[in-house]
Amino acid sequence: MRTTTPNTPHIRGRWRQIGTAFAATAALAVAGLGTAAHASAATATHKISTKAIATQVAKAHVQYEKAGCGATPKKGFAACNALRVTGGTTAFMEKQAALKGVAAKTIKPNASSDSPTGYGPSDIQSAYGLTDAASSNGSGETVAIVDAYDDPNAEADLATYRSYYGLSDCTTDNGCFTKVSQTGSTTSLPSADSGWAGEESLDLDMVSATCPNCNILLVEAKSASDANLGTAVNEAVKLGAKFVSNSYGGSESSSDTTYDSSYYKHAGVAITASAGDEAYGAEYPAASRYVTAVGGTKLSTSSNSRGWTESVWKTSSTEGTGSGCSSYDAKPSWQTDTGCSKRMISDVSAVADPATGVSVYDSYGSDGTGWNTYGGTSASSPLIASVYALAGTPGSSDYPAEYPYAAAGTSALNDVTSGNNGSCSTAYFCTAETGYDGPTGWGTPEGTSAFTG
């Protein structure tokens, strides 16, 4: 994992087509604030063009740091792929300021906010064509989140996030939320860790934003070792989850093929893994042939019919979405690119740039001071796992990483064709192209049809 201080990224956010005037309620609903109560308390919007909003959003720039769980791991261990914004103005903040006709506020260094400063559920659903599916699909499906250590405030923080955005309750009492250890215990949990607590809040909130009707299972490994995290994946599947997100990774090793068969080979289960945040280069478990490797993008304004466009997320030579050709894992049969004889990362992608980051509520530990904005491929992995859940239960003998390949080149995926995450000898390993490329795979979701068999 990166050990140097990240450079300040400058991004060009993008937003849906906005008309010449909206009432405050409608404008805030588009922006992801969601409820009439929030809208009535907000400053009324003024007339502003889409171009003017885009110009304002282009001013977004942030500073950020690795989450406390993101330090370079020792051999046999993993780090989380979460990045926490500590200063500057996000694309979300710039848009809100433009709508209100005021100057954007800034996030103070190392401080969170008493209200969201990043994308909310309606933004995510709009960007990926999921608004209708998020409203009607997902009931009865369980998305599992696998992380290390305990977040004592996970359920309470999840409740705050969902209440703010007007989402239904997801609690232990109503059966929507469950938290267990890697052995399945609800009472004997791992020791608490504030860094991993921020990661867990990010993951839980991304499931809520993308599939608000889904049940959520949080499985906490007793440490960040590959073996314990893998055991937690097995427990998630044992408990019935058909969708499992893993927002962590570490260096590849010759043990990976053993880990594949021991922990990640689960037919009939959609398992996603973050591609990494260190720019070009492969990591595990994203390199497993049995998972959907999820890369990261940044969002930009567009006048196209979608209203959104994306490019490869890259901040610097050491900060951006991961990608690459595995050194150990065999190529799955559905991957047909010719430049890499083994497993190629990634398969698909979603938003990960911290400057176009997502809102997260976390109240535990030194980072847990309220509303934060997070980025990194720790955001994109649970998002894609939740899209699989919206698409429905996979076939019992399927490895759902194959599903997007069947939809390659169709309108079911937004092809990302600009940007790169570094330098490489084989262009598509690190540079976006028409069709398949390493940093973004076959692209980002446009609805759910690319994620079902």
GROMACS .gro file of C-alpha atoms in nm:
model
  453
    1MET     CA    1   0.000   0.000   0.000
    2ARG     CA    2   0.110   0.361  -0.055
    3THR     CA    3   0.312   0.516   0.226
    4THR     CA    4   0.368   0.863   0.082
    5THR     CA    5   0.134   1.158   0.135
    6PRO     CA    6  -0.118   1.177  -0.151
    7ASN     CA    7  -0.114   1.470  -0.387
    8THR     CA    8  -0.419   1.695  -0.397
    9PRO     CA    9  -0.648   1.573  -0.674
   10HIS     CA   10  -0.840   1.811  -0.897
   11ILE     CA   11  -1.149   1.659  -1.042
   12ARG     CA   12  -1.424   1.743  -1.278
   13GLY     CA   13  -1.747   1.621  -1.116
   14ARG     CA   14  -2.057   1.553  -1.314
   15TRP     CA   15  -2.424   1.576  -1.244
   16ARG     CA   16  -2.756   1.496  -1.402
   17GLN     CA   17  -2.926   1.736  -1.642
   18ILE     CA   18  -3.069   2.021  -1.436
   19GLY     CA   19  -3.340   2.248  -1.575
   20THR     CA   20  -3.349   2.625  -1.538
   21ALA     CA   21  -3.525   2.618  -1.202
   22PHE     CA   22  -3.630   2.373  -0.934
   23ALA     CA   23  -3.806   2.395  -0.604
   24ALA     CA   24  -3.573   2.321  -0.313
   25THR     CA   25  -3.729   1.984  -0.247
   26ALA     CA   26  -3.679   1.860  -0.602
   27ALA     CA   27  -3.325   1.992  -0.626
   28LEU     CA   28  -3.216   1.830  -0.303
   29ALA     CA   29  -3.375   1.501  -0.398
   30VAL     CA   30  -3.161   1.494  -0.712
   31ALA     CA   31  -2.859   1.586  -0.501
   32GLY     CA   32  -2.905   1.291  -0.270
   33LEU     CA   33  -3.054   1.465   0.036
   34GLY     CA   34  -3.372   1.272  -0.006
   35THR     CA   35  -3.641   1.398   0.232
   36ALA     CA   36  -3.884   1.687   0.246
   37ALA     CA   37  -3.765   1.776   0.596
   38HIS     CA   38  -3.415   1.841   0.469
   39ALA     CA   39  -3.541   2.027   0.164
   40SER     CA   40  -3.767   2.262   0.360
   41ALA     CA   41  -3.476   2.370   0.577
   42ALA     CA   42  -3.248   2.440   0.283
   43THR     CA   43  -3.189   2.761   0.093
   44ALA     CA   44  -3.413   2.782  -0.213
   45THR     CA   45  -3.236   2.722  -0.542
   46HIS     CA   46  -3.192   2.986  -0.807
   47LYS     CA   47  -3.194   2.961  -1.184
   48ILE     CA   48  -2.875   2.802  -1.309
   49SER     CA   49  -2.778   2.617  -1.623
   50THR     CA   50  -2.626   2.273  -1.647
   51LYS     CA   51  -2.311   2.429  -1.792
   52ALA     CA   52  -2.282   2.669  -1.499
   53ILE     CA   53  -2.316   2.384  -1.251
   54ALA     CA   54  -2.052   2.184  -1.436
   55THR     CA   55  -1.817   2.483  -1.430
   56GLN     CA   56  -1.862   2.519  -1.056
   57VAL     CA   57  -1.824   2.147  -0.990
   58ALA     CA   58  -1.497   2.149  -1.185
   59LYS     CA   59  -1.349   2.358  -0.904
   60ALA     CA   60  -1.374   2.067  -0.662
   61HIS     CA   61  -1.048   1.962  -0.503
   62VAL     CA   62  -0.975   1.772  -0.185
   63GLN     CA   63  -0.703   1.646   0.043
   64TYR     CA   64  -0.737   1.300   0.186
   65GLU     CA   65  -0.559   1.030   0.379
   66LYS     CA   66  -0.564   0.654   0.405
   67ALA     CA   67  -0.810   0.518   0.654
   68GLY     CA   68  -0.648   0.381   0.968
   69CYS     CA   69  -0.672   0.031   0.822
   70GLY     CA   70  -0.482   0.121   0.505
   71ALA     CA   71  -0.119   0.092   0.613
   72THR     CA   72   0.109  -0.130   0.408
   73PRO     CA   73   0.037  -0.482   0.531
   74LYS     CA   74   0.298  -0.740   0.616
   75LYS     CA   75   0.308  -1.064   0.420
   76GLY     CA   76  -0.006  -1.270   0.466
   77PHE     CA   77  -0.219  -0.972   0.569
   78ALA     CA   78  -0.442  -0.722   0.391
   79ALA     CA   79  -0.512  -0.349   0.418
   80CYS     CA   80  -0.840  -0.175   0.351
   81ASN     CA   81  -0.885   0.029   0.032
   82ALA     CA   82  -1.056   0.332   0.187
   83LEU     CA   83  -0.948   0.697   0.160
   84ARG     CA   84  -1.093   0.963   0.391
   85VAL     CA   85  -1.129   1.324   0.277
   86THR     CA   86  -0.973   1.568   0.526
   87GLY     CA   87  -0.998   1.902   0.350
   88GLY     CA   88  -1.106   2.096   0.044
   89THR     CA   89  -1.436   2.094  -0.145
   90THR     CA   90  -1.595   1.786  -0.301
   91ALA     CA   91  -1.796   1.774  -0.622
   92PHE     CA   92  -2.110   1.732  -0.411
   93MET     CA   93  -2.032   2.046  -0.211
   94GLU     CA   94  -1.961   2.248  -0.524
   95LYS     CA   95  -2.292   2.146  -0.675
   96GLN     CA   96  -2.489   2.238  -0.364
   97ALA     CA   97  -2.321   2.578  -0.360
   98ALA     CA   98  -2.399   2.634  -0.729
   99LEU     CA   99  -2.765   2.545  -0.678
  100LYS     CA  100  -2.791   2.791  -0.391
  101GLY     CA  101  -2.584   3.064  -0.556
  102VAL     CA  102  -2.329   3.079  -0.275
  103ALA     CA  103  -1.960   3.007  -0.234
  104ALA     CA  104  -1.878   2.650  -0.146
  105LYS     CA  105  -1.773   2.580   0.210
  106THR     CA  106  -1.464   2.372   0.277
  107ILE     CA  107  -1.399   2.064   0.484
  108LYS     CA  108  -1.158   2.158   0.759
  109PRO     CA  109  -0.845   1.942   0.779
  110ASN     CA  110  -0.898   1.625   0.984
  111ALA     CA  111  -1.256   1.724   1.059
  112SER     CA  112  -1.588   1.582   0.956
  113SER     CA  113  -1.916   1.764   0.910
  114ASP     CA  114  -2.256   1.768   1.076
  115SER     CA  115  -2.414   1.704   0.733
  116PRO     CA  116  -2.310   1.507   0.423
  117THR     CA  117  -2.031   1.635   0.199
  118GLY     CA  118  -2.030   1.355  -0.057
  119TYR     CA  119  -2.263   1.168  -0.289
  120GLY     CA  120  -2.576   1.014  -0.139
  121PRO     CA  121  -2.811   0.735  -0.249
  122SER     CA  122  -2.995   0.925  -0.522
  123ASP     CA  123  -2.666   1.029  -0.680
  124ILE     CA  124  -2.539   0.672  -0.694
  125GLN     CA  125  -2.868   0.535  -0.821
  126SER     CA  126  -2.892   0.806  -1.087
  127ALA     CA  127  -2.534   0.763  -1.205
  128TYR     CA  128  -2.574   0.390  -1.263
  129GLY     CA  129  -2.932   0.369  -1.388
  130LEU     CA  130  -3.051   0.203  -1.070
  131THR     CA  131  -3.328   0.432  -0.945
  132ASP     CA  132  -3.616   0.202  -1.040
  133ALA     CA  133  -3.437  -0.118  -0.937
  134ALA     CA  134  -3.336   0.029  -0.601
  135SER     CA  135  -3.699   0.113  -0.534
  136SER     CA  136  -3.847  -0.224  -0.628
  137ASN     CA  137  -3.572  -0.490  -0.607
  138GLY     CA  138  -3.354  -0.645  -0.340
  139SER     CA  139  -3.611  -0.753  -0.085
  140GLY     CA  140  -3.508  -1.087   0.065
  141GLU     CA  141  -3.153  -1.068  -0.070
  142THR     CA  142  -2.857  -1.045   0.170
  143VAL     CA  143  -2.538  -0.855   0.092
  144ALA     CA  144  -2.247  -0.956   0.317
  145ILE     CA  145  -1.965  -0.721   0.408
  146VAL     CA  146  -1.637  -0.883   0.517
  147ASP     CA  147  -1.391  -0.670   0.714
  148ALA     CA  148  -1.147  -0.709   1.003
  149TYR     CA  149  -1.204  -0.621   1.370
  150ASP     CA  150  -1.517  -0.485   1.534
  151ASP     CA  151  -1.704  -0.162   1.481
  152PRO     CA  152  -1.903  -0.125   1.806
  153ASN     CA  153  -2.118   0.152   1.655
  154ALA     CA  154  -2.192  -0.017   1.323
  155GLU     CA  155  -2.566  -0.058   1.372
  156ALA     CA  156  -2.619   0.286   1.527
  157ASP     CA  157  -2.418   0.459   1.255
  158LEU     CA  158  -2.605   0.268   0.986
  159ALA     CA  159  -2.931   0.388   1.141
  160THR     CA  160  -2.813   0.750   1.127
  161TYR     CA  161  -2.718   0.719   0.759
  162ARG     CA  162  -3.044   0.556   0.659
  163SER     CA  163  -3.257   0.795   0.862
  164TYR     CA  164  -3.092   1.100   0.708
  165TYR     CA  165  -3.160   0.979   0.355
  166GLY     CA  166  -3.513   0.860   0.428
  167LEU     CA  167  -3.433   0.489   0.387
  168SER     CA  168  -3.623   0.219   0.575
  169ASP     CA  169  -3.488   0.094   0.908
  170CYS     CA  170  -3.229  -0.182   0.889
  171THR     CA  171  -3.181  -0.318   1.239
  172THR     CA  172  -3.109  -0.636   1.430
  173ASP     CA  173  -3.461  -0.627   1.572
  174ASN     CA  174  -3.635  -0.623   1.233
  175GLY     CA  175  -3.398  -0.884   1.087
  176CYS     CA  176  -3.244  -0.655   0.824
  177PHE     CA  177  -2.903  -0.616   0.990
  178THR     CA  178  -2.682  -0.886   1.141
  179LYS     CA  179  -2.329  -0.857   1.279
  180VAL     CA  180  -2.122  -1.168   1.351
  181SER     CA  181  -1.763  -1.278   1.402
  182GLN     CA  182  -1.583  -1.503   1.156
  183THR     CA  183  -1.718  -1.800   1.353
  184GLY     CA  184  -2.076  -1.676   1.330
  185SER     CA  185  -2.104  -1.557   1.689
  186THR     CA  186  -2.317  -1.252   1.759
  187THR     CA  187  -2.172  -1.206   2.108
  188SER     CA  188  -1.804  -1.305   2.092
  189LEU     CA  189  -1.678  -1.038   1.853
  190PRO     CA  190  -1.323  -0.928   1.762
  191SER     CA  191  -1.148  -0.640   1.933
  192ALA     CA  192  -1.255  -0.296   1.816
  193ASP     CA  193  -1.048  -0.092   1.571
  194SER     CA  194  -1.127   0.267   1.471
  195GLY     CA  195  -0.962   0.244   1.129
  196TRP     CA  196  -1.154  -0.064   1.025
  197ALA     CA  197  -1.469   0.090   1.177
  198GLY     CA  198  -1.451   0.365   0.915
  199GLU     CA  199  -1.415   0.102   0.643
  200GLU     CA  200  -1.712  -0.090   0.778
  201SER     CA  201  -1.927   0.223   0.786
  202LEU     CA  202  -1.831   0.296   0.424
  203ASP     CA  203  -1.924  -0.054   0.316
  204LEU     CA  204  -2.256  -0.064   0.502
  205ASP     CA  205  -2.357   0.277   0.371
  206MET     CA  206  -2.276   0.182   0.012
  207VAL     CA  207  -2.502  -0.123   0.036
  208SER     CA  208  -2.776   0.097   0.181
  209ALA     CA  209  -2.733   0.357  -0.094
  210THR     CA  210  -2.737   0.108  -0.379
  211CYS     CA  211  -2.979  -0.159  -0.256
  212PRO     CA  212  -3.186  -0.005   0.024
  213ASN     CA  213  -3.423  -0.305   0.037
  214CYS     CA  214  -3.143  -0.558   0.088
  215ASN     CA  215  -3.060  -0.724   0.418
  216ILE     CA  216  -2.702  -0.663   0.537
  217LEU     CA  217  -2.471  -0.915   0.703
  218LEU     CA  218  -2.148  -0.779   0.854
  219VAL     CA  219  -1.886  -1.049   0.917
  220GLU     CA  220  -1.591  -0.931   1.124
  221ALA     CA  221  -1.265  -1.125   1.102
  222LYS     CA  222  -1.054  -1.138   1.419
  223SER     CA  223  -0.759  -0.989   1.231
  224ALA     CA  224  -0.665  -0.868   0.884
  225SER     CA  225  -0.477  -1.185   0.797
  226ASP     CA  226  -0.560  -1.345   0.465
  227ALA     CA  227  -0.666  -1.661   0.647
  228ASN     CA  228  -0.902  -1.487   0.888
  229LEU     CA  229  -1.059  -1.267   0.621
  230GLY     CA  230  -1.102  -1.573   0.400
  231THR     CA  231  -1.262  -1.762   0.688
  232ALA     CA  232  -1.504  -1.470   0.727
  233VAL     CA  233  -1.596  -1.500   0.357
  234ASN     CA  234  -1.674  -1.868   0.410
  235GLU     CA  235  -1.889  -1.779   0.711
  236ALA     CA  236  -2.083  -1.522   0.511
  237VAL     CA  237  -2.164  -1.784   0.249
  238LYS     CA  238  -2.247  -2.042   0.518
  239LEU     CA  239  -2.499  -1.797   0.664
  240GLY     CA  240  -2.673  -1.766   0.329
  241ALA     CA  241  -2.534  -1.453   0.167
  242LYS     CA  242  -2.536  -1.471  -0.213
  243PHE     CA  243  -2.344  -1.143  -0.247
  244VAL     CA  244  -2.018  -1.082  -0.060
  245SER     CA  245  -1.803  -0.767  -0.078
  246ASN     CA  246  -1.434  -0.752   0.016
  247SER     CA  247  -1.288  -0.401   0.033
  248TYR     CA  248  -0.933  -0.502   0.115
  249GLY     CA  249  -0.622  -0.639  -0.050
  250GLY     CA  250  -0.253  -0.712  -0.027
  251SER     CA  251   0.039  -0.822  -0.236
  252GLU     CA  252   0.004  -1.127  -0.457
  253SER     CA  253   0.181  -1.444  -0.347
  254SER     CA  254   0.226  -1.805  -0.452
  255SER     CA  255  -0.033  -1.895  -0.185
  256ASP     CA  256  -0.311  -1.720  -0.375
  257THR     CA  257  -0.422  -2.024  -0.573
  258THR     CA  258  -0.462  -2.211  -0.243
  259TYR     CA  259  -0.663  -1.921  -0.100
  260ASP     CA  260  -0.879  -1.932  -0.414
  261SER     CA  261  -1.000  -2.286  -0.349
  262SER     CA  262  -1.014  -2.245   0.030
  263TYR     CA  263  -1.199  -1.913   0.056
  264TYR     CA  264  -1.324  -1.756  -0.267
  265LYS     CA  265  -1.450  -2.045  -0.478
  266HIS     CA  266  -1.824  -2.037  -0.411
  267ALA     CA  267  -2.050  -2.128  -0.703
  268GLY     CA  268  -2.379  -1.941  -0.699
  269VAL     CA  269  -2.235  -1.649  -0.500
  270ALA     CA  270  -2.133  -1.308  -0.637
  271ILE     CA  271  -1.809  -1.216  -0.460
  272THR     CA  272  -1.656  -0.874  -0.529
  273ALA     CA  273  -1.310  -0.742  -0.438
  274SER     CA  274  -1.152  -0.397  -0.455
  275ALA     CA  275  -0.883  -0.360  -0.723
  276GLY     CA  276  -0.671  -0.143  -0.494
  277ASP     CA  277  -0.582   0.224  -0.447
  278GLU     CA  278  -0.211   0.236  -0.538
  279ALA     CA  279  -0.260   0.294  -0.911
  280TYR     CA  280  -0.126   0.043  -1.164
  281GLY     CA  281  -0.049  -0.296  -1.013
  282ALA     CA  282  -0.227  -0.617  -0.914
  283GLU     CA  283  -0.335  -0.720  -0.566
  284TYR     CA  284  -0.519  -1.011  -0.406
  285PRO     CA  285  -0.803  -1.113  -0.366
  286ALA     CA  286  -0.898  -0.900  -0.667
  287ALA     CA  287  -0.669  -1.133  -0.866
  288SER     CA  288  -0.875  -1.438  -0.774
  289ARG     CA  289  -1.039  -1.594  -1.077
  290TYR     CA  290  -1.354  -1.650  -0.868
  291VAL     CA  291  -1.428  -1.288  -0.776
  292THR     CA  292  -1.546  -0.983  -0.963
  293ALA     CA  293  -1.252  -0.742  -0.949
  294VAL     CA  294  -1.383  -0.387  -0.916
  295GLY     CA  295  -1.184  -0.087  -1.037
  296GLY     CA  296  -1.246   0.281  -0.967
  297THR     CA  297  -1.358   0.588  -1.161
  298LYS     CA  298  -1.411   0.958  -1.117
  299LEU     CA  299  -1.734   1.128  -1.223
  300SER     CA  300  -1.774   1.420  -1.463
  301THR     CA  301  -2.063   1.632  -1.592
  302SER     CA  302  -2.198   1.546  -1.935
  303SER     CA  303  -2.462   1.670  -2.175
  304ASN     CA  304  -2.526   1.316  -2.301
  305SER     CA  305  -2.853   1.132  -2.244
  306ARG     CA  306  -2.712   0.959  -1.938
  307GLY     CA  307  -2.616   1.290  -1.780
  308TRP     CA  308  -2.300   1.135  -1.636
  309THR     CA  309  -1.965   1.020  -1.767
  310GLU     CA  310  -1.659   0.862  -1.607
  311SER     CA  311  -1.286   0.831  -1.652
  312VAL     CA  312  -1.016   0.624  -1.484
  313TRP     CA  313  -0.948   0.740  -1.130
  314LYS     CA  314  -0.587   0.846  -1.091
  315THR     CA  315  -0.448   1.107  -0.857
  316SER     CA  316  -0.077   1.039  -0.894
  317SER     CA  317   0.165   0.763  -0.988
  318THR     CA  318   0.094   0.602  -0.650
  319GLU     CA  319  -0.272   0.686  -0.603
  320GLY     CA  320  -0.554   0.560  -0.820
  321THR     CA  321  -0.741   0.246  -0.910
  322GLY     CA  322  -0.544  -0.075  -0.927
  323SER     CA  323  -0.525  -0.300  -1.234
  324GLY     CA  324  -0.288  -0.546  -1.393
  325CYS     CA  325  -0.202  -0.899  -1.496
  326SER     CA  326  -0.182  -1.150  -1.212
  327SER     CA  327   0.147  -1.328  -1.154
  328TYR     CA  328  -0.015  -1.642  -1.015
  329ASP     CA  329  -0.387  -1.681  -1.079
  330ALA     CA  330  -0.499  -1.867  -1.390
  331LYS     CA  331  -0.713  -1.688  -1.644
  332PRO     CA  332  -1.085  -1.768  -1.613
  333SER     CA  333  -1.244  -1.911  -1.926
  334TRP     CA  334  -1.460  -1.603  -1.984
  335GLN     CA  335  -1.165  -1.363  -2.000
  336THR     CA  336  -1.043  -1.344  -2.359
  337ASP     CA  337  -0.797  -1.052  -2.365
  338THR     CA  338  -0.475  -1.167  -2.528
  339GLY     CA  339  -0.207  -0.954  -2.362
  340CYS     CA  340  -0.225  -1.130  -2.025
  341SER     CA  341  -0.195  -1.508  -2.008
  342LYS     CA  342  -0.325  -1.515  -1.649
  343ARG     CA  343  -0.604  -1.344  -1.458
  344MET     CA  344  -0.653  -0.979  -1.560
  345ILE     CA  345  -0.778  -0.708  -1.322
  346SER     CA  346  -1.042  -0.549  -1.338
  347ASP     CA  347  -1.381  -0.680  -1.455
  348VAL     CA  348  -1.603  -0.375  -1.395
  349SER     CA  349  -1.575  -0.048  -1.204
  350ALA     CA  350  -1.761   0.228  -1.018
  351VAL     CA  351  -1.693   0.560  -0.845
  352ALA     CA  352  -1.381   0.569  -0.626
  353ASP     CA  353  -1.216   0.913  -0.663
  354PRO     CA  354  -1.224   1.079  -0.317
  355ALA     CA  355  -1.299   1.417  -0.475
  356THR     CA  356  -1.616   1.268  -0.621
  357GLY     CA  357  -1.653   1.057  -0.309
  358VAL     CA  358  -1.947   0.925  -0.113
  359SER     CA  359  -2.095   1.032   0.218
  360VAL     CA  360  -2.037   0.803   0.516
  361TYR     CA  361  -2.150   0.831   0.877
  362ASP     CA  362  -1.903   0.697   1.134
  363SER     CA  363  -1.893   0.776   1.506
  364TYR     CA  364  -1.629   0.537   1.640
  365GLY     CA  365  -1.270   0.631   1.719
  366SER     CA  366  -1.046   0.914   1.603
  367ASP     CA  367  -1.187   0.913   1.249
  368GLY     CA  368  -1.542   0.857   1.368
  369THR     CA  369  -1.659   1.210   1.422
  370GLY     CA  370  -1.978   1.219   1.215
  371TRP     CA  371  -2.026   1.270   0.841
  372ASN     CA  372  -1.718   1.206   0.629
  373THR     CA  373  -1.652   1.173   0.258
  374TYR     CA  374  -1.470   0.858   0.150
  375GLY     CA  375  -1.323   0.731  -0.175
  376GLY     CA  376  -1.107   0.443  -0.288
  377THR     CA  377  -1.210   0.112  -0.438
  378SER     CA  378  -1.352   0.029  -0.097
  379ALA     CA  379  -1.649   0.232  -0.221
  380SER     CA  380  -1.681   0.060  -0.558
  381SER     CA  381  -1.668  -0.302  -0.434
  382PRO     CA  382  -1.979  -0.295  -0.209
  383LEU     CA  383  -2.157  -0.084  -0.469
  384ILE     CA  384  -2.108  -0.353  -0.733
  385ALA     CA  385  -2.198  -0.634  -0.490
  386SER     CA  386  -2.524  -0.449  -0.430
  387VAL     CA  387  -2.591  -0.416  -0.803
  388TYR     CA  388  -2.560  -0.795  -0.825
  389ALA     CA  389  -2.817  -0.816  -0.544
  390LEU     CA  390  -3.056  -0.586  -0.730
  391ALA     CA  391  -3.018  -0.815  -1.033
  392GLY     CA  392  -3.129  -1.122  -0.836
  393THR     CA  393  -2.990  -1.449  -0.703
  394PRO     CA  394  -2.717  -1.601  -0.925
  395GLY     CA  395  -2.752  -1.943  -1.082
  396SER     CA  396  -2.652  -2.212  -0.833
  397SER     CA  397  -2.360  -2.339  -1.043
  398ASP     CA  398  -2.250  -1.999  -1.178
  399TYR     CA  399  -1.948  -1.785  -1.099
  400PRO     CA  400  -2.109  -1.442  -1.143
  401ALA     CA  401  -1.780  -1.273  -1.232
  402GLU     CA  402  -1.864  -1.406  -1.578
  403TYR     CA  403  -2.192  -1.217  -1.609
  404PRO     CA  404  -2.059  -0.875  -1.721
  405TYR     CA  405  -1.857  -1.046  -1.995
  406ALA     CA  406  -2.179  -1.171  -2.154
  407ALA     CA  407  -2.299  -0.808  -2.168
  408ALA     CA  408  -1.968  -0.668  -2.295
  409GLY     CA  409  -2.012  -0.395  -2.553
  410THR     CA  410  -2.383  -0.348  -2.486
  411SER     CA  411  -2.580  -0.061  -2.335
  412ALA     CA  412  -2.593  -0.254  -2.006
  413LEU     CA  413  -2.246  -0.121  -1.928
  414ASN     CA  414  -2.106   0.232  -1.954
  415ASP     CA  415  -1.777   0.193  -2.139
  416VAL     CA  416  -1.504   0.406  -1.979
  417THR     CA  417  -1.266   0.518  -2.252
  418SER     CA  418  -1.049   0.793  -2.103
  419GLY     CA  419  -0.774   0.814  -1.843
  420ASN     CA  420  -0.502   0.586  -1.711
  421ASN     CA  421  -0.366   0.468  -1.378
  422GLY     CA  422   0.005   0.468  -1.463
  423SER     CA  423   0.258   0.342  -1.715
  424CYS     CA  424   0.272  -0.011  -1.852
  425SER     CA  425   0.421  -0.198  -2.147
  426THR     CA  426   0.084  -0.330  -2.267
  427ALA     CA  427  -0.143  -0.029  -2.315
  428TYR     CA  428  -0.477  -0.170  -2.202
  429PHE     CA  429  -0.331  -0.294  -1.873
  430CYS     CA  430  -0.326   0.066  -1.746
  431THR     CA  431  -0.506   0.284  -2.003
  432ALA     CA  432  -0.877   0.311  -2.076
  433GLU     CA  433  -0.981   0.201  -2.424
  434THR     CA  434  -1.299   0.133  -2.615
  435GLY     CA  435  -1.408  -0.207  -2.491
  436TYR     CA  436  -1.210  -0.392  -2.226
  437ASP     CA  437  -0.927  -0.236  -2.027
  438GLY     CA  438  -0.760  -0.313  -1.697
  439PRO     CA  439  -0.846  -0.005  -1.487
  440THR     CA  440  -1.221  -0.016  -1.553
  441GLY     CA  441  -1.288  -0.360  -1.702
  442TRP     CA  442  -1.590  -0.357  -1.927
  443GLY     CA  443  -1.718  -0.039  -1.763
  444THR     CA  444  -1.971   0.066  -1.502
  445PRO     CA  445  -2.333  -0.045  -1.448
  446GLU     CA  446  -2.619   0.098  -1.651
  447GLY     CA  447  -2.899  -0.079  -1.472
  448THR     CA  448  -2.875  -0.440  -1.358
  449SER     CA  449  -2.890  -0.651  -1.673
  450ALA     CA  450  -2.511  -0.700  -1.698
  451PHE     CA  451  -2.511  -0.858  -1.351
  452THR     CA  452  -2.751  -1.146  -1.398
  453GLY     CA  453  -2.703  -1.481  -1.569
   0.00000   0.00000   0.00000
